[in-house]
Coordinates of C-alpha atoms in Angstrom, one line a residue:
Chain A
X93 CA 30.7 4.7 -4.2
X94 CA 31.8 7.7 -7.1
X95 CA 29.2 9.3 -9.3
X96 CA 29.6 6.9 -12.1
X97 CA 28.4 4.1 -9.9
X98 CA 25.0 6.3 -8.6
X99 CA 24.5 7.1 -12.4
X100 CA 24.2 3.5 -13.4
X101 CA 21.9 2.4 -10.8
X102 CA 18.1 3.0 -12.4
X103 CA 16.8 5.2 -9.3
X104 CA 19.4 7.7 -10.6
X105 CA 19.5 7.1 -14.1
X106 CA 18.2 10.5 -15.5
X107 CA 20.4 12.5 -12.9
X108 CA 23.3 14.3 -14.9
X109 CA 26.5 13.9 -12.8
X110 CA 26.2 17.4 -11.0
X111 CA 22.6 16.4 -9.4
X112 CA 24.2 12.8 -8.8
X113 CA 26.7 14.8 -7.0
X114 CA 24.7 16.3 -4.6
X115 CA 23.1 13.0 -4.1
X116 CA 26.6 11.2 -2.9
X117 CA 27.4 14.5 -0.9
X118 CA 24.3 13.7 1.3
X119 CA 25.5 9.8 1.6
X120 CA 27.0 8.3 4.6
X121 CA 29.2 5.2 3.7
X122 CA 28.7 2.6 6.2
X123 CA 30.5 -1.1 6.2
X124 CA 28.4 -4.0 7.4
X125 CA 30.2 -7.7 8.8
X126 CA 28.5 -10.3 7.3
X127 CA 25.7 -11.3 9.9
X128 CA 24.7 -7.8 10.6
X129 CA 21.3 -6.6 10.6
X130 CA 20.7 -3.4 8.4
X131 CA 16.9 -2.9 8.8
X132 CA 14.5 -4.7 11.0
X133 CA 10.6 -5.1 10.4
X134 CA 8.7 -2.7 12.6
X135 CA 11.3 -0.1 12.7
X136 CA 10.7 3.8 12.0
X137 CA 12.2 4.1 8.6
X138 CA 14.5 7.2 8.2
X139 CA 17.0 6.6 5.3
X140 CA 17.4 4.3 2.2
X141 CA 20.6 2.5 1.5
X142 CA 22.5 2.2 -1.3
X143 CA 24.6 -1.3 -1.7
X144 CA 28.1 -0.6 -3.3
X145 CA 29.7 -4.2 -2.8
X146 CA 28.6 -7.5 -1.0
X147 CA 25.3 -9.3 -0.8
X148 CA 22.4 -8.2 1.1
X149 CA 19.3 -10.8 2.1
X150 CA 16.3 -9.9 2.6
X151 CA 14.7 -12.1 4.9
X152 CA 10.9 -13.1 6.8
X153 CA 10.0 -15.4 9.6
X154 CA 7.6 -17.7 9.5
X155 CA 5.9 -20.5 11.7
X156 CA 8.8 -22.8 9.6
X157 CA 11.6 -20.5 10.4
X158 CA 13.6 -18.1 8.6
X159 CA 12.9 -17.7 4.9
X160 CA 15.1 -15.9 2.5
X161 CA 12.8 -13.9 0.6
X162 CA 15.3 -12.2 -2.1
X163 CA 19.3 -11.8 -2.4
X164 CA 20.5 -8.2 -2.9
X165 CA 23.9 -7.2 -5.1
X166 CA 25.7 -4.1 -5.7
X167 CA 23.5 -1.2 -7.5
X168 CA 20.9 -2.5 -5.3
X169 CA 18.5 0.2 -3.1
X170 CA 16.7 -0.6 0.0
X171 CA 13.5 1.4 2.3
X172 CA 13.5 3.3 -0.5
X173 CA 9.5 3.2 -0.2
X174 CA 9.6 4.5 2.9
X175 CA 10.7 8.1 2.2
X176 CA 7.1 8.2 0.2
X177 CA 5.0 7.0 3.0
X178 CA 6.1 7.4 5.9
X179 CA 5.4 3.1 6.9
X180 CA 7.6 1.3 8.9
X181 CA 10.0 -1.0 7.9
X182 CA 8.2 -3.9 5.8
X183 CA 11.4 -6.5 5.9
X184 CA 14.2 -7.8 7.6
X185 CA 17.4 -7.3 5.7
X186 CA 20.7 -8.5 6.9
X187 CA 24.3 -8.6 5.2
X188 CA 25.0 -11.9 3.7
X189 CA 29.0 -10.9 2.9
X190 CA 30.7 -8.3 3.8
X191 CA 29.1 -5.3 2.4
X192 CA 29.5 -1.3 1.9
X193 CA 26.4 0.5 1.7
X194 CA 25.3 4.4 1.5
X195 CA 23.0 5.6 3.9
X196 CA 20.6 8.3 2.1
X197 CA 18.8 10.0 5.0
X198 CA 15.4 11.1 4.0
X199 CA 15.9 14.6 6.3
X200 CA 18.5 15.3 3.3
X201 CA 16.6 14.5 0.7
X202 CA 13.6 16.8 2.7
X203 CA 16.0 19.4 2.2
X204 CA 16.4 19.0 -1.6
X205 CA 12.6 18.7 -1.5
X206 CA 12.2 21.7 0.3
X207 CA 14.6 23.9 -2.0
X208 CA 13.0 22.2 -5.1
X209 CA 16.2 20.8 -6.6
X210 CA 15.8 18.8 -9.7
X211 CA 17.8 15.9 -8.3
X212 CA 14.9 15.2 -5.4
X213 CA 12.6 15.0 -7.9
X214 CA 14.0 13.0 -10.8
X215 CA 14.7 10.7 -7.9
X216 CA 10.6 10.9 -7.4
X217 CA 9.7 10.0 -10.9
X218 CA 12.0 7.3 -11.1
X219 CA 10.7 5.9 -8.3
X220 CA 7.2 6.1 -9.1
X221 CA 9.1 4.1 -12.5
X222 CA 10.1 1.6 -10.3
X223 CA 6.4 1.6 -8.1
X224 CA 4.6 0.8 -11.4
X225 CA 6.8 -2.2 -12.2
X226 CA 6.2 -3.4 -8.8
X227 CA 2.6 -2.7 -8.8
X228 CA 2.3 -4.5 -12.4
X229 CA 4.4 -7.8 -10.9
X230 CA 2.6 -7.5 -7.6
X231 CA -0.8 -7.3 -9.1
X232 CA -0.2 -10.4 -11.6
X233 CA 0.7 -12.7 -8.7
X234 CA -2.3 -11.5 -7.1
X235 CA -4.2 -12.6 -9.6
X236 CA -2.1 -15.9 -10.3
X237 CA -3.1 -17.2 -6.5
X238 CA -6.6 -16.3 -6.6
X239 CA -6.2 -18.5 -10.2
X240 CA -4.2 -21.4 -8.4
X241 CA -4.2 -21.3 -5.5
X242 CA -2.0 -24.7 -5.2
X243 CA 1.2 -22.3 -6.3
X244 CA 1.3 -21.6 -2.6
X245 CA -0.9 -24.6 -1.6
X246 CA 0.8 -27.5 0.0
X247 CA 0.0 -30.0 -2.5
X248 CA 0.0 -33.4 0.4
X249 CA -2.2 -32.2 3.0
X250 CA -3.3 -35.7 4.2
X251 CA -0.7 -36.8 6.2
X252 CA 1.8 -35.0 8.8
X253 CA 4.3 -37.4 7.4
X254 CA 3.8 -35.1 4.5
X255 CA 4.5 -32.2 6.2
X256 CA 8.0 -31.2 5.9
X257 CA 8.0 -31.6 2.4
X258 CA 5.2 -29.8 2.1
X259 CA 5.4 -26.6 4.1
X260 CA 9.3 -26.7 1.8
X261 CA 6.8 -26.4 -1.4
X262 CA 5.1 -24.3 0.2
X263 CA 8.2 -21.9 1.4
X264 CA 9.0 -22.1 -1.6
X265 CA 5.6 -21.1 -3.3
X266 CA 5.5 -18.3 -1.0
X267 CA 9.0 -17.4 -2.0
X268 CA 8.4 -16.9 -5.5
X269 CA 5.4 -14.8 -4.9
X270 CA 6.8 -12.7 -2.4
X271 CA 10.3 -12.0 -3.8
X272 CA 9.5 -12.4 -7.7
Chain B
X291 CA -7.8 33.8 -10.9
X292 CA -9.8 36.6 -10.8
X293 CA -11.0 37.3 -6.8
X294 CA -14.8 37.0 -7.6
X295 CA -14.4 33.6 -10.1
X296 CA -16.1 30.6 -8.0
X297 CA -14.0 28.1 -7.3
X298 CA -14.2 24.8 -9.2
X299 CA -16.4 21.6 -8.8
X300 CA -15.2 19.8 -6.0
X301 CA -12.5 22.2 -4.7
X302 CA -13.8 21.9 -1.1
X303 CA -13.6 18.3 -1.1
X304 CA -10.0 18.1 -2.8
X305 CA -9.0 21.2 -0.3
X306 CA -9.4 18.8 2.4
X307 CA -7.5 15.9 1.3
X308 CA -4.4 14.9 2.6
X309 CA -2.9 14.1 -0.7
X310 CA -2.8 17.6 -2.0
X311 CA -1.6 19.2 1.4
X312 CA 1.3 20.8 -0.5
X313 CA -0.8 22.7 -3.1
X314 CA -1.9 25.9 -2.1
X315 CA -5.4 27.7 -3.5
X316 CA -4.2 29.0 -6.4
X317 CA -2.0 25.6 -7.9
X318 CA -5.2 23.8 -6.4
X319 CA -7.7 25.8 -8.2
X320 CA -5.6 26.0 -11.5
X321 CA -5.6 22.0 -11.5
X322 CA -8.9 21.3 -11.0
X323 CA -10.1 23.6 -13.5
X324 CA -7.8 21.3 -16.2
X325 CA -10.1 18.7 -14.6
X326 CA -13.5 17.1 -16.3
X327 CA -16.4 16.4 -13.8
X328 CA -17.7 13.1 -14.9
X329 CA -20.6 10.7 -13.0
X330 CA -20.6 6.7 -13.6
X331 CA -23.5 4.5 -12.7
X332 CA -22.4 1.6 -10.4
X333 CA -21.2 -1.2 -13.1
X334 CA -20.0 1.3 -15.5
X335 CA -16.3 0.4 -16.9
X336 CA -14.0 3.6 -16.5
X337 CA -10.7 1.7 -18.0
X338 CA -10.4 -1.3 -19.5
X339 CA -7.0 -3.5 -19.2
X340 CA -4.8 -3.1 -22.3
X341 CA -6.5 -0.2 -23.4
X342 CA -4.0 2.7 -24.1
X343 CA -3.8 5.2 -21.2
X344 CA -5.7 8.5 -21.8
X345 CA -6.4 9.9 -18.5
X346 CA -6.4 9.5 -14.6
X347 CA -8.5 9.7 -12.0
X348 CA -9.4 11.4 -8.6
X349 CA -12.4 9.3 -7.1
X350 CA -14.4 12.1 -4.9
X351 CA -17.4 10.0 -4.1
X352 CA -18.5 6.1 -4.5
X353 CA -16.2 3.2 -4.9
X354 CA -14.1 1.8 -7.8
X355 CA -13.2 -1.8 -8.3
X356 CA -9.8 -3.2 -10.1
X357 CA -9.7 -6.5 -11.6
X358 CA -7.1 -8.3 -13.8
X359 CA -9.2 -9.6 -16.9
X360 CA -5.8 -10.7 -19.0
X361 CA -4.0 -14.3 -18.6
X362 CA -6.3 -15.4 -16.1
X363 CA -9.3 -17.7 -17.1
X364 CA -12.2 -15.3 -15.1
X365 CA -12.0 -12.0 -14.1
X366 CA -9.5 -11.7 -10.5
X367 CA -10.8 -9.1 -8.1
X368 CA -7.5 -7.2 -7.2
X369 CA -8.3 -4.3 -5.1
X370 CA -10.8 -1.7 -3.9
X371 CA -10.5 2.1 -4.9
X372 CA -12.1 4.3 -2.2
X373 CA -13.1 7.9 -1.8
X374 CA -10.1 10.0 -2.4
X375 CA -7.9 7.9 -4.3
X376 CA -6.2 8.4 -7.2
X377 CA -6.4 6.0 -10.2
X378 CA -5.2 5.1 -13.8
X379 CA -1.5 6.9 -13.1
X380 CA 0.3 3.3 -13.8
X381 CA -0.2 3.5 -17.9
X382 CA 0.1 7.2 -17.4
X383 CA 3.6 7.0 -16.2
X384 CA 5.2 4.1 -17.5
X385 CA 3.9 4.5 -21.1
X386 CA 2.8 0.8 -21.4
X387 CA -1.1 -0.5 -21.9
X388 CA -3.8 -0.2 -19.0
X389 CA -2.8 -2.5 -16.2
X390 CA -5.9 -3.1 -14.5
X391 CA -9.7 -2.7 -15.3
X392 CA -11.3 0.0 -13.2
X393 CA -15.3 -0.7 -12.8
X394 CA -17.8 1.7 -10.7
X395 CA -19.4 -0.7 -7.9
X396 CA -21.3 2.5 -6.3
X397 CA -22.7 5.5 -8.3
X398 CA -19.4 7.4 -9.1
X399 CA -18.1 11.1 -8.9
X400 CA -14.5 11.8 -10.2
X401 CA -12.7 14.3 -11.5
X402 CA -10.4 13.4 -14.6
X403 CA -7.2 14.6 -15.7
X404 CA -5.9 14.0 -19.0
X405 CA -2.8 12.1 -20.4
X406 CA -1.2 15.7 -21.7
X407 CA -2.2 17.7 -18.7
X408 CA -0.7 14.7 -16.8
X409 CA 2.5 14.6 -18.5
X410 CA 2.8 18.1 -18.3
X411 CA 2.8 18.2 -14.9
X412 CA 5.0 14.8 -14.1
X413 CA 7.4 16.3 -16.4
X414 CA 7.9 19.7 -15.6
X415 CA 10.3 21.3 -13.3
X416 CA 8.1 23.8 -12.2
X417 CA 6.8 24.0 -8.4
X418 CA 3.7 23.1 -9.0
X419 CA 4.8 20.1 -11.3
X420 CA 7.4 19.0 -8.3
X421 CA 4.5 19.3 -5.8
X422 CA 2.1 16.8 -7.9
X423 CA 5.0 14.2 -9.1
X424 CA 5.3 13.5 -4.9
X425 CA 1.7 13.0 -4.9
X426 CA 1.6 10.7 -7.7
X427 CA 4.7 8.7 -6.4
X428 CA 2.9 9.0 -2.7
X429 CA -0.5 7.5 -4.5
X430 CA 1.8 4.5 -6.1
X431 CA 3.5 3.9 -2.9
X432 CA 0.0 3.2 -1.0
X433 CA -0.5 1.3 -3.8
X434 CA 2.0 -0.7 -3.9
X435 CA 1.5 -1.6 -0.1
X436 CA -1.9 -2.4 -0.3
X437 CA -1.7 -4.6 -3.6
X438 CA 1.5 -6.4 -1.1
X439 CA -0.4 -6.8 1.9
X440 CA -3.3 -8.3 -0.2
X441 CA -0.9 -10.5 -1.6
X442 CA -0.1 -11.9 1.8
X443 CA -3.4 -12.5 2.7
X444 CA -4.6 -14.6 -0.6
X445 CA -1.3 -16.4 -0.4
X446 CA -2.0 -17.2 3.4
X447 CA -5.5 -17.9 2.8
X448 CA -4.2 -20.5 -0.2
X449 CA -2.1 -22.0 2.8
X450 CA -4.5 -22.7 5.2
X451 CA -5.9 -24.8 2.7
X452 CA -9.2 -22.6 1.9
X453 CA -10.9 -22.5 -0.9
X454 CA -10.2 -18.6 -2.6
X455 CA -13.7 -17.8 -3.8
X456 CA -13.6 -14.2 -5.5
X457 CA -16.0 -13.3 -2.2
X458 CA -13.3 -14.5 0.3
X459 CA -11.3 -13.0 -1.8
X460 CA -12.6 -9.9 -1.4
X461 CA -13.8 -9.7 1.6
X462 CA -10.0 -10.3 2.6
X463 CA -8.8 -7.7 0.7
X464 CA -11.1 -5.0 1.6
X465 CA -10.4 -5.8 5.3
X466 CA -7.1 -5.5 4.9
X467 CA -7.2 -2.4 3.1
X468 CA -9.5 -0.8 5.4
X469 CA -7.5 -2.1 8.4
X470 CA -4.2 -0.3 6.4
X471 CA -6.0 3.2 6.2
X472 CA -8.5 3.3 9.3
X473 CA -5.3 2.3 11.5
X474 CA -2.5 2.9 9.5
X475 CA -1.2 -0.4 10.2
X476 CA 1.7 -1.6 8.3
X477 CA 1.4 -4.6 6.5
X478 CA 3.1 -7.2 8.8
X479 CA 0.9 -5.9 11.6
X480 CA -2.4 -6.5 9.4
X481 CA -1.2 -10.0 8.2
X482 CA -0.1 -11.4 11.7
X483 CA 1.9 -14.4 11.3
X484 CA 0.3 -17.6 12.3
X485 CA 0.9 -19.2 16.5
X486 CA 2.0 -22.1 15.9
X487 CA -0.6 -23.2 18.8
X488 CA -3.4 -22.7 17.4
X489 CA -2.9 -25.0 13.8
X490 CA -5.1 -27.0 13.8
X491 CA -6.1 -28.8 10.5
X492 CA -9.5 -27.4 8.5
X493 CA -9.6 -24.6 11.0
X494 CA -10.0 -21.3 9.5
X495 CA -7.0 -19.1 10.8
X496 CA -6.5 -15.9 8.5
X497 CA -9.2 -14.3 9.1
X498 CA -8.8 -10.2 10.2
X499 CA -11.1 -9.5 12.9
X500 CA -12.0 -5.9 12.4
X501 CA -13.6 -5.2 15.8
X502 CA -11.0 -5.8 17.5
X503 CA -8.8 -2.9 18.2
X504 CA -5.7 -1.6 16.7
X505 CA -2.3 -2.4 18.2
X506 CA -1.1 0.3 20.1
X507 CA 1.8 2.3 18.3

């Protein structure tokens, strides 16, 4: 991963070359084979990941089985929320193809915070901006479901025979809602 | 600040909040000195969705409800802001109009921070600005976690075939929020997957039992 790549990612778009370089120095490159797990729901979060190449799948395990909530491509960042609230991982992520990711440990960023490095606080401000967008989206969806529960409710709940299709509709609904 | 100056209003309360842990006494005093103490009786609209953002608030006492009013048929409840919470941040950061309406549901005491001061702190390269930026990001992260849990709760209720009245939604959202705050639980712990064995038609399956002990961590 080079500085130019990092500077194109929204979280680092305000970083100067020097600041982006300081972030880059903290990253450890990892390669994932297709199918390999990156983070598991419930695990303690200790790093964020920047995807340089390949596709990652965010998935959830529901009654009906596994549902892919989102697919992430080059430039995506995973696990930044845990840096701010210390909560465990909220979703499962694994490589959908062979991937190259760069792991940025929270501890390393913590040192930048303590040393009052502008690179760390630019990241915080860009994260805030990204969080605002996600809060607006999520609140919009909450209102949307409250308005029209059929968005997620199976259309036909009368016959058991209809269940698989209804479950499929519902999964599609949930997928739209949660993954956006 | 001279040594003899009286601390600003609510200093003791805010000093005790975990979110302000990184501020020194002097920094906290300086911050509180530029905030305005405001009181509001229940029913007061503090922020109106769609308006321009001119300030944010720290809730010192009482409870505030957030609603979505635009692009919906009727006002939809989103979340409660509890004592110690910050609200009104989103529009100040992204520069767009207010994302939600905020209404006092109890007699409220707040500290109001004007946008001009917020901007100074949020874009500052000074240590106190940095501390403020972290505080804001942490507050937003918390708000997003709550909203994500709320979305899961009501989506699951809808899936279970319950008609989601505002009352029910409010109750389950509050339960989720309370569980998160009291027990520092994750979204996944609050919204338990529905076990197939109890999948009985017509049965309410997704109620959160707050009397149950929190899971061991």
